[in-house]
């Protein structure tokens, strides 16, 4: 370990080893740049340690247990018992495998790794404090810096994550027992994913949401499929209520809520998961010293090369303004920043950013909705294929939902897609490629799709938009 | 993220074509596409880089689609796409494929 | 019911209501053609009644039972009991729902449906014998005819499907109990799918195959992943052996096999599934009367508009020569034939035909292999991403296999893909579109893929082919 303050230099300094930062560092090194990556906590960032990966591990495992326990219709009789601490340690192994992999990949690509917290001294150097007592610090001078410090969960007044019964998503993903009663504050995608998971694991789940539906930002008919299924899992929704406080009650707590009109209600719970959003992290690294000014919401603004106002300092990932807080967006931004430093003609010019919600069923969306297409001046041609008309969906017993394709009526160009149903997160990949390629409805409909697959529904939706679907009635 | 090239609308060109445009310093949003429905192809970008007058051809919404121009373009589109693609892979002797998308091939058959 | 011999006319007569025929009929009717569809047996043909759909239903259900029983590592403890007759009736319900749907869709699109066996009188008319005693017959004159009579399983000498212990795939898919011991003759895709299914349901499965590996036609490293996993399910393979006969033995049978060198072996079984291939059906409809001559293997030859030598008679589906015997190929051919009759500029010009094998793990392939690309004169650029480096695969516990992308080195055009692993049948859809669109490696790699999904592996394989993968080491 380096003790004391020595000073070294690097061509590219990346701060934060989440999916924005580690991808940027690897790509920069691949372009032959001398690259240093600093991480204060754990390789892989939020995504691998406390986000995407552990949540998907729990979602998959809880779904398997739940599905096997509810397949009498198929002739399968099982009464699965879940050992939550074993599930958690399996999940930890998955996470360890991946974070270890990230470290190895960084090294194999020649990235210098430093553990510690980086703070700007000025716009050409950071001071890195190594973790732990007496580990000392060092100064690293850089030619280019990529800030990838990510985000953290928002706390609401009265609900401190430090208190034992109050869970952040991170705490929920570290659970090694299943609470009998769980109150979830917030019905955004993280709240919905975790509500579904714990409901499948046997918790009595109550969701409290200020707005009047689940999954704000998604179209009504998409959100409805997820909400209806969540209700059938026994999840109890209370819309138009905000969590105002809590107090201990026996072994558990009572959560108080209030509507806009001042009506109050209270719910008993063992744990309270607060999932109301995430805010960017810029306070760990003294951005002002480098001349950076976060906007009013704390994000860093960039151009399409991911450059901040200080030209040789880039920002990527959750910390970036006006950019969806998604791992794959961060990774793409990381690649753009790294390649731009390397002198490549890269830009963040994605025509379509896919996004998934891993509820039951899943949601996968990309590009424009019908309303957005209209707003943008297109005359939308819209086609739909319900999964209950899909042979493959029927053979899996999962027939809720649909594929919708939105195109431009005149040119046929595919503009967007909304999928809710089995494997929606995977199916959206084809539509993302279609949009990026400038494919038309005819291109998608004219491409042979394997039978029997869920992906056929994408083709059928495109045919439906042309009035030529085989397996649905055309409007 | 501010998207300097696409802020004014959708661009109908593939990722590799858009990258080529940046490399050749062509504003892809201002290129008239000769692909199906006005999709901007690799050869469109190369032509724009050579003629260097892409700035005059207008904004992205005009590029792309609709109206008679798109329809009349469709006729050559198939061939244009095929030949540009073919030249890109001339080394592949005996290749039977035409590297044109399904809709383009249909137009060619028409 | 019509009794006696009346004569009617139709613009388009389609014979056979499998995925070739019913799709052709619906599309013809959508183009305003007066269309008649004759089926002697069941709407949906082999695929819906005895093929794709029932097999996938059993595969999905048996996989769920098996997976739930082997998830202790995830903390799930279950010992699922399978009620096979219940599983079978669930499967029957799925089939009935779909075949009923086909009938409804035909009617809703205005297709005239006739039940019976059609035989050519000449090249302008068929006589249709209605099923059942005394149901009579009728003559239908046509302007255009589309032959979609499909295929049937091949029998091998000594193994008659009429004998109770000898199963065709159709018999296997009608099973309402699980044989203790099952011998499967043939390790093609149907044999492998059903071996896996019954092994998961608890049968002791022995596979006898004349050739020296499973899944002839697939690359070694692809087949190996499936074979290794099948072995881990307890399936016992005997390569280089042909089934030469069987005799009753107690409640079961003994199957004898012989190698090329004349060595013999014998295996005890309760049932013997013979799955050695399928042959085209042309003998049900007196093709010679219409002037059609099947080729030496019994197939009908067509041009790329699906016309036979008799210009106004088309053939589509399994009965067509030099065309993969796959449902989605039949449907595409049906669309081409129908549109050509309607005067549309349609042709069977697919650049890439995806195909899937629903083993564990699945296989999905499309376009050229590396060897095929070389043969075709390309210099292949090949990239690969193993699923054990995929975050999404790790969170599902299914990490066997890989995605391979084959492209042309010079131009970057994607030429093919081979996927073996979870959801391979779905993932291949994106590569099929890529190939049809003339997308390059850069296009696939440059399209944002949702995290965490299996589809990211397609992007990573494309990046790997360019020497720029993030999550694998580049060669
Ligand atoms: C429960 C949950 C589920 C999610 N599921 C998904 C999903 O399915 N799909 C998806 O796309 N997104 C998902 N997300 C969002 C995803 O995790 C984020 O978008 C992603 O992690 C952002 O990546 P990043 O690199 O910008 O930041 P982070 O992953 O947050 O990484 C930032 C890193 O920077 C480090 N750091 C911060 N300051 C310093 C400093 N001064 N010095 C050194 N290191 C520093 C931090 O320790 C951290 O490791 C989920 C999030 C949560 C919470
Ligand atoms: C176990 C199994 C699994 C399979 N799995 C898959 C898979 O996953 N994916 C895939 O793509 N393919 C699969 N297949 C193959 C698929 O079933 C065939 O490719 C497909 O059914 C061919 O369609 P078709 O329309 O040509 O013929 P068929 O589906 O065979 O239909 C022909 C129809 O014509 C009728 N008919 C025949 N003669 C006459 C006559 N003279 N008059 C009236 N009617 C007549 C028959 O009764 C039949 O209904 C599978 C096959 C089997 C056996």
CSV table of N, CA and C and ligand atoms in Angstrom, one decimal, chain A residues 15-21 38-53 55-56 116-119 148-151 169-170 173 189-190 193-194 278 281 284-285 316-319 324-330 356 358, chain C residues 450-452, ligand 1:
chain,number,residue,atom,x,y,z
A,15,UNK,N,-13.4,8.3,-12.5
A,15,UNK,CA,-13.8,8.3,-11.1
A,15,UNK,C,-15.1,7.5,-11.0
A,16,UNK,N,-15.0,6.4,-10.4
A,16,UNK,CA,-16.2,5.6,-10.2
A,16,UNK,C,-16.2,4.4,-11.1
A,17,UNK,N,-16.4,3.2,-10.5
A,17,UNK,CA,-16.3,1.9,-11.3
A,17,UNK,C,-17.6,1.3,-11.5
A,18,UNK,N,-18.7,2.0,-11.7
A,18,UNK,CA,-20.0,1.4,-12.0
A,18,UNK,C,-20.0,1.2,-13.5
A,19,UNK,N,-21.1,0.8,-14.1
A,19,UNK,CA,-21.2,0.5,-15.5
A,19,UNK,C,-20.8,1.7,-16.4
A,20,UNK,N,-20.9,2.9,-15.9
A,20,UNK,CA,-20.4,4.0,-16.7
A,20,UNK,C,-18.9,4.0,-16.7
A,21,UNK,N,-18.4,4.0,-15.5
A,21,UNK,CA,-16.9,4.2,-15.3
A,21,UNK,C,-16.1,3.0,-15.8
A,38,UNK,N,-10.5,4.9,-10.4
A,38,UNK,CA,-10.6,5.0,-9.0
A,38,UNK,C,-11.9,4.6,-8.5
A,39,UNK,N,-12.0,3.8,-7.5
A,39,UNK,CA,-13.3,3.4,-6.9
A,39,UNK,C,-13.2,3.4,-5.4
A,40,UNK,N,-14.1,4.0,-4.7
A,40,UNK,CA,-14.1,4.1,-3.3
A,40,UNK,C,-14.7,2.9,-2.6
A,41,UNK,N,-15.5,2.2,-3.3
A,41,UNK,CA,-16.4,1.2,-2.6
A,41,UNK,C,-16.2,-0.2,-3.2
A,42,UNK,N,-16.9,-0.5,-4.3
A,42,UNK,CA,-16.8,-1.8,-4.9
A,42,UNK,C,-16.9,-1.7,-6.4
A,43,UNK,N,-16.1,-2.6,-7.0
A,43,UNK,CA,-16.1,-2.6,-8.5
A,43,UNK,C,-17.5,-3.0,-9.0
A,44,UNK,N,-17.9,-2.3,-10.0
A,44,UNK,CA,-19.3,-2.6,-10.6
A,44,UNK,C,-20.3,-1.6,-10.1
A,45,UNK,N,-20.0,-0.8,-9.1
A,45,UNK,CA,-20.9,0.3,-8.7
A,45,UNK,C,-22.2,-0.2,-8.2
A,46,UNK,N,-23.2,0.7,-8.2
A,46,UNK,CA,-24.5,0.4,-7.8
A,46,UNK,C,-25.1,-0.8,-8.5
A,47,UNK,N,-24.9,-0.8,-9.8
A,47,UNK,CA,-25.6,-1.8,-10.7
A,47,UNK,C,-25.2,-3.2,-10.3
A,48,UNK,N,-23.9,-3.5,-10.2
A,48,UNK,CA,-23.6,-4.9,-9.9
A,48,UNK,C,-23.7,-5.3,-8.4
A,49,UNK,N,-23.5,-4.3,-7.5
A,49,UNK,CA,-23.5,-4.6,-6.1
A,49,UNK,C,-24.9,-4.4,-5.4
A,50,UNK,N,-25.6,-3.4,-5.8
A,50,UNK,CA,-26.9,-3.1,-5.1
A,50,UNK,C,-28.0,-2.8,-6.0
A,51,UNK,N,-27.9,-3.1,-7.3
A,51,UNK,CA,-29.0,-2.6,-8.2
A,51,UNK,C,-29.4,-3.7,-9.2
A,52,UNK,N,-29.0,-3.5,-10.5
A,52,UNK,CA,-29.5,-4.4,-11.5
A,52,UNK,C,-29.3,-5.9,-11.2
A,53,UNK,N,-28.1,-6.2,-10.8
A,53,UNK,CA,-27.8,-7.7,-10.7
A,53,UNK,C,-28.4,-8.3,-9.5
A,55,UNK,N,-31.0,-7.4,-7.9
A,55,UNK,CA,-32.4,-7.4,-8.0
A,55,UNK,C,-32.9,-8.5,-9.0
A,56,UNK,N,-32.2,-8.6,-10.1
A,56,UNK,CA,-32.6,-9.6,-11.1
A,56,UNK,C,-32.4,-11.0,-10.6
A,116,UNK,N,-10.0,4.0,-3.5
A,116,UNK,CA,-10.1,5.2,-2.6
A,116,UNK,C,-11.1,6.2,-3.2
A,117,UNK,N,-11.2,7.3,-2.4
A,117,UNK,CA,-12.1,8.4,-2.8
A,117,UNK,C,-11.3,9.5,-3.5
A,118,UNK,N,-11.7,9.8,-4.7
A,118,UNK,CA,-11.1,10.9,-5.4
A,118,UNK,C,-11.8,12.2,-5.2
A,119,UNK,N,-11.0,13.3,-4.9
A,119,UNK,CA,-11.6,14.6,-4.9
A,119,UNK,C,-10.7,15.5,-5.7
A,148,UNK,N,-17.8,9.5,-13.2
A,148,UNK,CA,-18.8,8.4,-13.3
A,148,UNK,C,-19.2,8.0,-11.9
A,149,UNK,N,-19.6,9.0,-11.1
A,149,UNK,CA,-19.8,8.8,-9.7
A,149,UNK,C,-21.2,8.4,-9.3
A,150,UNK,N,-22.1,8.3,-10.3
A,150,UNK,CA,-23.4,7.6,-10.1
A,150,UNK,C,-24.4,8.3,-9.3
A,151,UNK,N,-25.2,7.5,-8.6
A,151,UNK,CA,-26.3,8.1,-7.9
A,151,UNK,C,-26.6,7.3,-6.6
A,169,UNK,N,-33.4,0.4,-1.3
A,169,UNK,CA,-33.4,-0.8,-2.2
A,169,UNK,C,-32.1,-1.7,-1.9
A,170,UNK,N,-31.1,-1.0,-1.5
A,170,UNK,CA,-29.8,-1.7,-1.1
A,170,UNK,C,-30.1,-2.7,0.1
A,173,UNK,N,-32.1,-5.6,-0.9
A,173,UNK,CA,-31.3,-6.6,-1.6
A,173,UNK,C,-30.3,-7.3,-0.8
A,189,UNK,N,-40.2,1.9,-11.0
A,189,UNK,CA,-39.8,0.6,-11.4
A,189,UNK,C,-39.1,-0.2,-10.3
A,190,UNK,N,-38.3,0.5,-9.5
A,190,UNK,CA,-37.6,-0.2,-8.4
A,190,UNK,C,-38.6,-0.7,-7.3
A,193,UNK,N,-40.5,-3.7,-8.9
A,193,UNK,CA,-39.7,-4.9,-9.0
A,193,UNK,C,-39.6,-5.6,-7.6
A,194,UNK,N,-39.3,-4.8,-6.6
A,194,UNK,CA,-39.1,-5.4,-5.3
A,194,UNK,C,-40.4,-5.8,-4.6
A,278,UNK,N,-33.7,8.3,-7.2
A,278,UNK,CA,-32.3,8.4,-7.0
A,278,UNK,C,-31.7,9.8,-7.4
A,281,UNK,N,-24.6,11.7,-7.6
A,281,UNK,CA,-23.6,11.9,-6.6
A,281,UNK,C,-22.5,12.8,-7.2
A,284,UNK,N,-19.1,13.8,-3.4
A,284,UNK,CA,-18.0,13.0,-2.9
A,284,UNK,C,-16.7,13.5,-3.5
A,285,UNK,N,-16.7,14.3,-4.5
A,285,UNK,CA,-15.5,14.6,-5.2
A,285,UNK,C,-15.2,16.1,-5.4
A,316,UNK,N,-20.3,10.7,-17.3
A,316,UNK,CA,-21.1,9.6,-17.9
A,316,UNK,C,-21.9,9.0,-16.8
A,317,UNK,N,-23.0,8.3,-17.2
A,317,UNK,CA,-23.8,7.6,-16.2
A,317,UNK,C,-24.9,8.4,-15.5
A,318,UNK,N,-25.3,7.9,-14.3
A,318,UNK,CA,-26.4,8.5,-13.6
A,318,UNK,C,-26.2,9.9,-13.2
A,319,UNK,N,-24.9,10.4,-13.2
A,319,UNK,CA,-24.6,11.7,-12.8
A,319,UNK,C,-24.9,12.8,-13.9
A,324,UNK,N,-31.4,9.1,-19.2
A,324,UNK,CA,-32.1,8.2,-18.3
A,324,UNK,C,-31.1,7.5,-17.4
A,325,UNK,N,-31.4,7.3,-16.2
A,325,UNK,CA,-30.5,6.7,-15.2
A,325,UNK,C,-30.6,5.2,-15.3
A,326,UNK,N,-29.9,4.7,-16.3
A,326,UNK,CA,-29.9,3.3,-16.6
A,326,UNK,C,-28.5,2.8,-16.9
A,327,UNK,N,-28.2,1.6,-16.5
A,327,UNK,CA,-26.8,1.1,-16.6
A,327,UNK,C,-26.3,1.1,-18.0
A,328,UNK,N,-27.2,0.7,-19.0
A,328,UNK,CA,-26.7,0.6,-20.4
A,328,UNK,C,-26.5,1.9,-21.0
A,329,UNK,N,-27.2,2.9,-20.5
A,329,UNK,CA,-27.0,4.3,-21.0
A,329,UNK,C,-25.7,4.8,-20.5
A,330,UNK,N,-25.4,4.5,-19.2
A,330,UNK,CA,-24.1,4.8,-18.7
A,330,UNK,C,-22.9,4.2,-19.4
A,356,UNK,N,-36.0,-1.5,-19.6
A,356,UNK,CA,-36.8,-2.7,-19.2
A,356,UNK,C,-37.2,-2.5,-17.7
A,358,UNK,N,-38.4,-5.2,-14.8
A,358,UNK,CA,-38.4,-6.7,-14.6
A,358,UNK,C,-39.5,-7.0,-13.6
C,450,UNK,N,-30.4,-3.3,-23.6
C,450,UNK,CA,-30.8,-3.2,-22.2
C,450,UNK,C,-29.9,-4.0,-21.3
C,451,UNK,N,-29.6,-3.4,-20.2
C,451,UNK,CA,-28.9,-4.2,-19.1
C,451,UNK,C,-29.9,-4.5,-18.0
C,452,UNK,N,-29.9,-5.6,-17.3
C,452,UNK,CA,-29.1,-6.8,-17.7
C,452,UNK,C,-30.0,-7.7,-18.6
D,1,LIG,C1,-32.5,-1.7,-7.1
D,1,LIG,C2,-31.9,-1.1,-8.4
D,1,LIG,C3,-32.2,-1.8,-9.6
D,1,LIG,C4,-31.7,-1.4,-10.8
D,1,LIG,N1,-32.0,-2.1,-11.9
D,1,LIG,C5,-31.5,-1.6,-13.1
D,1,LIG,C6,-31.8,-2.4,-14.3
D,1,LIG,O1,-32.3,-3.5,-14.3
D,1,LIG,N2,-31.3,-1.9,-15.4
D,1,LIG,C7,-30.6,-0.7,-15.5
D,1,LIG,O2,-30.2,-0.3,-16.6
D,1,LIG,N3,-30.4,0.0,-14.4
D,1,LIG,C8,-30.8,-0.4,-13.2
D,1,LIG,N4,-30.6,0.3,-12.1
D,1,LIG,C9,-29.9,1.6,-12.2
D,1,LIG,C10,-28.4,1.4,-12.3
D,1,LIG,O3,-27.9,0.7,-11.2
D,1,LIG,C11,-27.6,2.7,-12.6
D,1,LIG,O4,-28.2,3.3,-13.7
D,1,LIG,C12,-26.2,2.5,-12.8
D,1,LIG,O5,-25.6,1.8,-11.7
D,1,LIG,C13,-25.5,3.8,-13.0
D,1,LIG,O6,-24.1,3.6,-13.3
D,1,LIG,P1,-23.0,4.6,-12.9
D,1,LIG,O7,-21.7,4.0,-13.4
D,1,LIG,O8,-23.4,5.9,-13.4
D,1,LIG,O9,-23.0,4.8,-11.4
D,1,LIG,P2,-22.9,3.7,-10.1
D,1,LIG,O10,-23.2,2.4,-10.6
D,1,LIG,O11,-23.8,4.3,-9.1
D,1,LIG,O12,-21.4,3.7,-9.8
D,1,LIG,C14,-20.8,4.9,-9.3
D,1,LIG,C15,-19.5,4.4,-8.5
D,1,LIG,O13,-18.8,5.6,-8.2
D,1,LIG,C16,-18.2,5.4,-6.9
D,1,LIG,N5,-17.8,6.7,-6.5
D,1,LIG,C17,-18.6,7.8,-6.2
D,1,LIG,N6,-17.9,8.8,-5.8
D,1,LIG,C18,-16.6,8.5,-5.9
D,1,LIG,C19,-15.4,9.1,-5.6
D,1,LIG,N7,-15.4,10.4,-5.3
D,1,LIG,N8,-14.2,8.5,-5.7
D,1,LIG,C20,-14.2,7.2,-6.1
D,1,LIG,N9,-15.4,6.5,-6.4
D,1,LIG,C21,-16.5,7.1,-6.3
D,1,LIG,C22,-19.3,4.7,-6.1
D,1,LIG,O14,-18.7,4.0,-5.0
D,1,LIG,C23,-19.8,3.8,-7.2
D,1,LIG,O15,-19.2,2.5,-7.1
D,1,LIG,C24,-31.0,-0.1,-10.8
D,1,LIG,C25,-30.7,0.6,-9.7
D,1,LIG,C26,-31.2,0.1,-8.5
D,1,LIG,C27,-30.9,0.8,-7.2
